[in-house]
Short mmCIF file of C-alpha atoms in Angstrom, two decimals:
data_model
loop_
_atom_site.label_atom_id
_atom_site.label_comp_id
_atom_site.label_asym_id
_atom_site.label_seq_id
_atom_site.Cartn_x
_atom_site.Cartn_y
_atom_site.Cartn_z
CA MET L 1 37.63 64.31 -31.44
CA ASP L 2 34.29 63.23 -32.22
CA GLN L 3 35.13 59.51 -31.40
CA GLU L 4 35.89 60.38 -27.98
CA ARG L 5 32.99 62.79 -27.96
CA TRP L 6 30.88 59.81 -28.80
CA PHE L 7 32.50 57.78 -26.18
CA SER L 8 32.09 60.15 -23.46
CA VAL L 9 28.12 60.47 -23.81
CA LEU L 10 27.78 56.57 -24.63
CA CYS L 11 29.59 56.18 -20.73
CA SER L 12 27.63 59.19 -19.62
CA ASP L 13 24.30 57.59 -21.13
CA LYS L 14 25.07 53.89 -19.37
CA THR L 15 26.18 55.93 -15.57
CA ILE L 16 22.85 57.10 -16.23
CA THR L 17 20.64 54.22 -16.86
CA ARG L 18 22.68 51.91 -13.95
CA GLY L 19 21.92 54.99 -11.98
CA VAL L 20 17.84 54.56 -12.78
CA PHE L 21 18.02 50.63 -12.31
CA MET L 22 19.72 51.00 -8.51
CA LYS L 23 17.26 53.51 -7.56
CA LYS L 24 14.40 51.48 -8.69
CA ARG L 25 15.91 48.17 -7.34
CA ILE L 26 16.06 50.17 -4.31
CA SER L 27 12.74 51.75 -4.46
CA LYS L 28 10.93 47.57 -4.51
CA VAL L 29 13.92 46.34 -1.88
CA PHE L 30 12.35 49.53 0.41
CA ILE L 31 8.33 49.00 -0.78
CA VAL L 32 8.86 45.21 0.02
CA LEU L 33 10.07 46.18 3.80
CA LEU L 34 7.55 48.30 3.97
CA ILE L 35 5.08 45.75 2.91
CA ILE L 36 6.48 43.14 5.55
CA VAL L 37 7.23 46.07 7.90
CA SER L 38 3.44 46.62 7.64
CA GLY L 39 2.40 43.29 7.67
CA PHE L 40 3.80 42.71 10.99
CA MET L 41 2.40 46.03 12.64
CA GLU L 42 -0.88 45.13 11.12
CA ILE L 43 -0.21 41.30 13.42
CA SER L 44 1.01 43.61 16.05
CA TRP L 45 -1.50 45.36 16.16
CA ARG L 46 -4.45 42.88 16.08
CA LEU L 47 -2.27 41.09 18.63
CA PHE L 48 -2.51 43.80 21.03
CA HIS L 49 -6.10 43.82 20.44
CA MET L 50 -7.04 40.69 21.45
CA MET L 51 -4.41 40.35 24.30
CA ILE L 52 -3.93 43.18 26.26
CA CYS L 53 -6.94 45.43 25.81
CA CYS L 54 -10.65 45.00 27.59
CA LYS L 55 -13.66 43.88 25.88
CA ARG L 56 -16.34 44.01 28.42
CA GLY L 57 -18.92 45.69 26.55
CA ALA L 58 -18.36 44.65 22.98
CA PRO L 59 -20.15 42.06 21.10
CA LYS L 60 -18.77 39.09 20.77
CA LYS L 61 -17.83 38.06 17.27
CA GLU L 62 -17.43 34.67 15.59
CA ARG L 63 -13.88 33.04 15.90
CA LYS L 64 -13.00 30.86 13.58
CA LYS L 65 -13.49 27.57 14.29
CA TRP L 66 -10.27 26.11 14.73
CA PHE L 67 -9.20 29.04 16.90
CA GLU L 68 -11.84 28.46 19.46
CA LEU L 69 -11.71 24.84 19.11
CA SER L 70 -8.07 23.72 19.38
CA HIS L 71 -7.11 26.37 22.47
CA ILE L 72 -9.75 27.86 24.64
CA ARG L 73 -12.51 25.06 24.11
CA GLU L 74 -10.41 22.12 25.10
CA ASN L 75 -8.70 23.13 27.91
CA HIS L 76 -11.50 24.66 29.71
CA PRO L 77 -12.62 22.41 32.63
CA GLN L 78 -16.31 22.72 31.22
CA ASN L 79 -14.49 20.28 29.02
CA GLY L 80 -15.04 16.68 30.92
CA TYR L 81 -16.38 18.40 34.30
CA GLU L 82 -18.85 20.22 33.07
CA LYS L 83 -21.24 18.89 35.80
CA GLU L 84 -18.58 19.84 38.61
CA TYR L 85 -17.46 22.92 36.95
CA HIS L 86 -21.30 24.67 37.40
CA GLU L 87 -22.18 23.16 40.80
CA SER L 88 -19.64 24.75 42.56
CA LYS L 89 -19.45 28.03 40.33
CA GLU L 90 -23.75 28.01 41.25
CA TRP L 91 -22.24 27.14 45.46
CA CYS L 92 -20.38 29.99 45.03
CA PHE L 93 -22.95 32.26 43.67
CA ALA L 94 -25.67 30.91 46.79
CA GLN L 95 -23.64 32.98 49.25
CA LYS L 96 -23.85 35.77 50.55
CA MET L 97 -20.69 37.56 50.39
CA GLU L 98 -19.50 41.57 51.55
CA ASP L 99 -18.22 43.48 48.90
CA CYS L 100 -14.77 44.98 49.06
CA TYR L 101 -12.76 47.73 47.04
CA ILE L 102 -9.25 48.37 47.14
CA ARG L 103 -7.09 51.01 45.12
CA SER L 104 -5.04 49.97 42.90
CA VAL L 105 -1.11 51.61 42.77
CA ASP L 106 -2.50 53.62 39.63
CA GLY L 107 -5.37 54.58 40.91
CA LEU L 108 -7.84 51.64 38.96
CA LYS L 109 -11.07 50.72 42.28
CA LEU L 110 -10.76 46.85 42.57
CA HIS L 111 -13.28 44.93 43.18
CA GLY L 112 -13.57 41.64 45.22
CA PHE L 113 -15.57 39.61 47.61
CA TYR L 114 -14.99 38.86 51.22
CA LEU L 115 -16.41 35.22 52.05
CA PRO L 116 -15.76 33.98 56.20
CA ALA L 117 -15.71 30.51 57.35
CA GLU L 118 -16.78 29.22 60.41
CA ASN L 119 -13.95 28.96 63.46
CA PRO L 120 -11.22 29.52 60.26
CA LYS L 121 -8.04 28.57 60.66
CA ARG L 122 -6.57 29.69 57.50
CA PHE L 123 -7.21 33.33 54.74
CA VAL L 124 -6.58 32.24 51.26
CA ILE L 125 -7.08 35.15 48.99
CA LEU L 126 -7.76 33.68 44.74
CA SER L 127 -6.11 35.25 42.02
CA HIS L 128 -8.47 34.30 38.93
CA GLY L 129 -6.81 33.83 35.47
CA TYR L 130 -6.35 35.89 31.94
CA ARG L 131 -9.81 36.71 31.09
CA GLY L 132 -10.84 34.84 34.48
CA SER L 133 -14.15 35.50 37.03
CA ARG L 134 -14.49 35.75 40.77
CA PHE L 135 -16.48 32.61 40.55
CA GLY L 136 -14.96 30.67 37.64
CA THR L 137 -11.94 27.97 37.45
CA MET L 138 -11.26 28.93 41.45
CA SER L 139 -14.85 28.40 42.46
CA PHE L 140 -14.20 24.63 42.40
CA MET L 141 -11.51 24.52 44.95
CA ALA L 142 -13.39 27.60 46.28
CA LYS L 143 -15.89 25.32 48.23
CA TYR L 144 -13.37 23.08 49.06
CA LEU L 145 -11.40 25.42 51.12
CA HIS L 146 -14.26 26.98 52.43
CA GLU L 147 -15.46 23.80 53.78
CA HIS L 148 -11.77 23.09 55.44
CA GLN L 149 -12.25 26.65 57.51
CA CYS L 150 -10.63 28.55 55.11
CA ASP L 151 -11.78 32.26 54.20
CA LEU L 152 -12.08 33.47 50.97
CA LEU L 153 -11.03 36.95 49.39
CA PHE L 154 -12.10 36.44 45.52
CA MET L 155 -10.02 38.84 43.10
CA GLU L 156 -11.62 40.50 40.40
CA GLN L 157 -8.62 41.46 38.63
CA ARG L 158 -8.57 44.44 37.04
CA CYS L 159 -10.27 44.88 33.50
CA CYS L 160 -12.53 41.74 35.01
CA GLY L 161 -15.91 42.25 36.45
CA ASP L 162 -16.74 45.05 38.55
CA SER L 163 -12.94 45.90 38.38
CA GLU L 164 -11.66 49.12 36.68
CA GLY L 165 -9.27 48.80 33.99
CA LYS L 166 -8.34 49.42 30.11
CA TYR L 167 -5.55 46.92 29.52
CA ILE L 168 -4.66 43.25 30.63
CA THR L 169 -1.26 43.12 31.77
CA PHE L 170 0.06 39.52 32.49
CA GLY L 171 1.35 40.59 35.15
CA ALA L 172 3.01 43.37 34.99
CA MET L 173 0.60 45.57 37.15
CA GLU L 174 -1.48 42.34 38.36
CA GLN L 175 1.62 41.95 40.50
CA TRP L 176 0.95 45.24 42.46
CA ASP L 177 -3.12 44.45 42.57
CA VAL L 178 -1.86 40.90 44.73
CA GLN L 179 0.11 42.97 47.15
CA ARG L 180 -2.56 45.11 47.59
CA TRP L 181 -4.91 42.49 48.12
CA ALA L 182 -2.40 41.36 50.64
CA ILE L 183 -2.13 44.16 52.86
CA TYR L 184 -5.89 44.70 52.48
CA VAL L 185 -6.63 41.02 53.96
CA SER L 186 -3.54 41.93 56.56
CA LYS L 187 -5.48 44.73 58.00
CA ARG L 188 -8.85 42.79 58.46
CA ASN L 189 -7.20 39.45 59.83
CA LYS L 190 -7.95 40.42 63.45
CA LYS L 191 -6.91 36.53 64.16
CA LYS L 192 -3.84 37.25 62.58
CA LEU L 193 -4.15 33.71 61.21
CA PRO L 194 -2.20 32.78 58.00
CA ILE L 195 -2.81 34.10 55.05
CA TYR L 196 -2.11 31.88 51.45
CA LEU L 197 -1.91 33.43 47.52
CA TYR L 198 -3.81 31.00 45.64
CA GLY L 199 -3.47 31.15 41.82
CA GLN L 200 -4.57 30.02 38.43
CA SER L 201 -2.71 30.71 34.93
CA MET L 202 -2.08 34.39 35.12
CA GLY L 203 -3.40 34.77 38.60
CA ALA L 204 -0.87 32.04 39.34
CA SER L 205 1.92 34.36 37.62
CA ALA L 206 0.91 38.01 39.60
CA VAL L 207 0.77 35.61 42.82
CA LEU L 208 4.55 35.23 41.98
CA MET L 209 5.89 37.92 40.61
CA ALA L 210 4.30 39.48 44.26
CA SER L 211 6.68 37.67 46.30
CA ALA L 212 9.15 40.08 44.52
CA HIS L 213 7.16 42.95 46.67
CA ARG L 214 6.99 43.44 50.42
CA LEU L 215 3.55 41.65 52.14
CA PRO L 216 2.11 41.34 55.15
CA SER L 217 4.18 38.52 57.57
CA GLU L 218 1.10 36.64 57.75
CA VAL L 219 1.38 35.55 54.28
CA LYS L 220 2.69 31.91 54.93
CA GLY L 221 2.53 30.18 51.23
CA LEU L 222 2.11 30.87 47.65
CA ILE L 223 -0.03 28.55 45.39
CA ALA L 224 0.66 28.49 41.91
CA ASP L 225 -1.50 26.32 39.07
CA CYS L 226 -0.39 26.27 35.48
CA GLY L 227 0.93 29.75 35.38
CA PHE L 228 3.38 31.14 33.11
CA HIS L 229 7.13 32.13 33.74
CA SER L 230 7.06 35.23 31.47
CA MET L 231 5.02 37.50 29.26
CA LYS L 232 7.43 37.11 26.73
CA GLY L 233 7.41 33.47 27.04
CA GLN L 234 3.86 32.69 26.57
CA MET L 235 3.20 35.39 23.93
CA LYS L 236 5.61 33.29 21.93
CA ASP L 237 4.07 29.98 22.70
CA MET L 238 0.64 31.64 21.38
CA ALA L 239 2.26 32.67 17.88
CA VAL L 240 3.96 29.10 17.20
CA HIS L 241 1.02 26.83 18.48
CA TRP L 242 -1.63 29.31 18.14
CA PHE L 243 -1.28 31.56 14.40
CA HIS L 244 1.99 29.36 13.62
CA LEU L 245 4.07 32.23 13.17
CA HIS L 246 7.27 31.22 13.96
CA HIS L 247 9.33 33.54 13.29
CA VAL L 248 8.57 36.72 15.68
CA PRO L 249 10.99 38.39 17.38
CA LEU L 250 10.17 41.36 15.04
CA LEU L 251 6.46 40.51 16.28
CA LEU L 252 7.14 40.82 20.17
CA MET L 253 9.04 43.96 19.73
CA GLN L 254 5.79 45.55 17.86
CA MET L 255 3.11 44.77 20.60
CA ASP L 256 5.93 45.44 23.41
CA TRP L 257 5.63 49.09 21.90
CA LEU L 258 2.89 48.65 21.90
CA CYS L 259 2.25 47.73 25.19
CA SER L 260 4.87 50.54 26.49
CA THR L 261 2.87 53.15 24.33
CA LEU L 262 -0.56 52.50 25.43
CA ALA L 263 -1.12 50.51 28.19
CA GLY L 264 2.00 51.80 29.84
CA PHE L 265 4.13 48.54 30.49
CA HIS L 266 6.72 46.72 29.05
CA MET L 267 6.95 42.80 28.79
CA LYS L 268 9.38 42.57 30.93
CA ASP L 269 7.47 43.78 33.41
CA ALA L 270 5.87 40.49 33.35
CA ASP L 271 8.30 38.24 34.66
CA THR L 272 8.75 35.61 37.61
CA THR L 273 12.30 35.47 37.41
CA ALA L 274 13.57 38.14 39.83
CA ALA L 275 10.97 37.25 42.22
CA MET L 276 11.75 33.33 42.59
CA GLN L 277 15.48 34.18 42.89
CA THR L 278 14.42 36.52 45.64
CA ASN L 279 11.35 34.79 47.81
CA THR L 280 11.95 33.36 50.68
CA ILE L 281 7.61 32.52 51.10
CA PRO L 282 7.47 28.74 50.62
CA VAL L 283 5.22 28.04 46.61
CA LEU L 284 3.46 25.03 45.79
CA PHE L 285 3.30 24.67 42.29
CA TYR L 286 0.51 22.69 39.90
CA HIS L 287 0.58 22.03 36.41
CA GLY L 288 -1.20 19.49 34.60
CA ASP L 289 1.42 17.73 31.70
CA LYS L 290 -1.56 17.89 29.31
CA ASP L 291 -1.76 21.29 29.35
CA THR L 292 -1.90 23.29 25.49
CA TYR L 293 -2.43 26.75 26.80
CA VAL L 294 0.40 26.98 29.17
CA TYR L 295 2.62 24.29 28.95
CA PRO L 296 4.10 22.72 32.08
CA HIS L 297 7.76 24.41 31.23
CA ASN L 298 6.76 27.08 32.30
CA SER L 299 6.00 25.83 36.12
CA PHE L 300 9.47 23.62 35.71
CA GLN L 301 11.20 26.54 34.43
CA ASN L 302 9.21 28.32 38.10
CA TYR L 303 10.35 25.92 39.85
CA ARG L 304 13.87 25.24 39.12
CA LEU L 305 14.46 29.54 39.46
CA CYS L 306 12.42 29.32 43.29
CA LYS L 307 15.21 30.24 45.84
CA ALA L 308 12.32 29.40 48.92
CA PRO L 309 10.65 25.22 49.96
CA LYS L 310 9.65 24.56 47.20
CA GLU L 311 7.26 21.60 45.91
CA LEU L 312 5.94 20.83 42.35
CA VAL L 313 2.54 18.75 41.30
CA VAL L 314 2.23 17.19 38.04
CA VAL L 315 -0.72 15.88 38.02
CA PRO L 316 -0.95 13.22 34.92
CA GLY L 317 -3.77 13.84 32.34
CA ALA L 318 -4.65 17.52 33.53
CA ARG L 319 -4.97 20.30 30.75
CA HIS L 320 -5.51 23.91 31.33
CA LEU L 321 -6.88 24.91 34.37
CA CYS L 322 -8.48 21.29 35.29
CA CYS L 323 -5.67 19.63 37.57
CA ALA L 324 -7.93 19.98 40.42
CA TYR L 325 -10.46 18.02 38.38
CA ALA L 326 -8.46 15.60 37.40
CA ASP L 327 -7.68 14.06 40.40
CA PRO L 328 -9.03 16.04 43.85
CA ARG L 329 -7.45 13.79 45.94
CA LEU L 330 -4.31 13.86 44.93
CA TYR L 331 -4.80 17.93 44.20
CA GLN L 332 -6.25 18.77 47.66
CA ASN L 333 -4.52 16.34 50.15
CA THR L 334 -1.29 18.15 48.93
CA MET L 335 -2.60 21.54 49.38
CA MET L 336 -3.81 20.53 52.82
CA HIS L 337 -0.15 19.40 53.86
CA PHE L 338 0.89 22.43 52.85
CA PHE L 339 -0.99 24.22 54.91
CA GLU L 340 -0.49 21.95 57.79
CA LYS L 341 3.49 22.68 57.32
CA TYR L 342 3.33 25.86 56.98
CA ASP L 343 0.54 27.36 59.36
#
């Protein structure tokens, strides 16, 4: 009897020990998972704050040298085309322009500049890129277009310049801003001139997305220079190539949650697919084959999806936003031919 009791006690002790061991093991696994999830949350929050939140008025902090040199300065027109960039920018500042304002669909006051031309043949709305400015990279072609009888409307994207806004939405809301500016121009376009929507980088993607919405009948063409296909794809490319993060599904899911919770949009809203599959307005695509900011496959994909009349110009040796600088004759001639074809 004592032997049986001793055996049962021993078995009971082993069970308790095994249970305690399993609990400790589960606790360790849970702690490890919690650390991993917390780490991803921290990274996604930092990315959200860096990529989506408005930085106006905030002091510039020192960036890591490898990050700034390899992905920002390398792709900017000032790298190799500094003279042309500054001359055209100064020309824009020297012009007398009219301040214009509209209200966005979500109630923001958006600002733009109107620059009329002598004997205009068309109206071009200029949609600048991510954290850009009205007289930044658009200024080089703005000067050329104005000299070739184009009335110009310089948009200031939400969260940029004198336009209101707390968040950059990678085209999710900017596409509606483009539509609103097109309607604004149409109302003051008394001569019923042809209207073209011309965007660069994120501004190009916003222009493409805007084609999914009702646009004035005077809009005859879209020009998309180095635009991305989707926010999700662009964020994935940036995570891989900028931050060396190759396993990003959880990161993107958390980014999407932050965007929807704090900024009021989903990443899927910033995607050109639906617009390109239904668009009927002719599109002229540009992309530099050396672009490492928005990779060329984005324009290839947009071009393949586009059901409207289309043309794709790949500029050899051009980096991001540098197509017009790298081969001005090719860039300008194809654009003028596009205008003449669809005016």
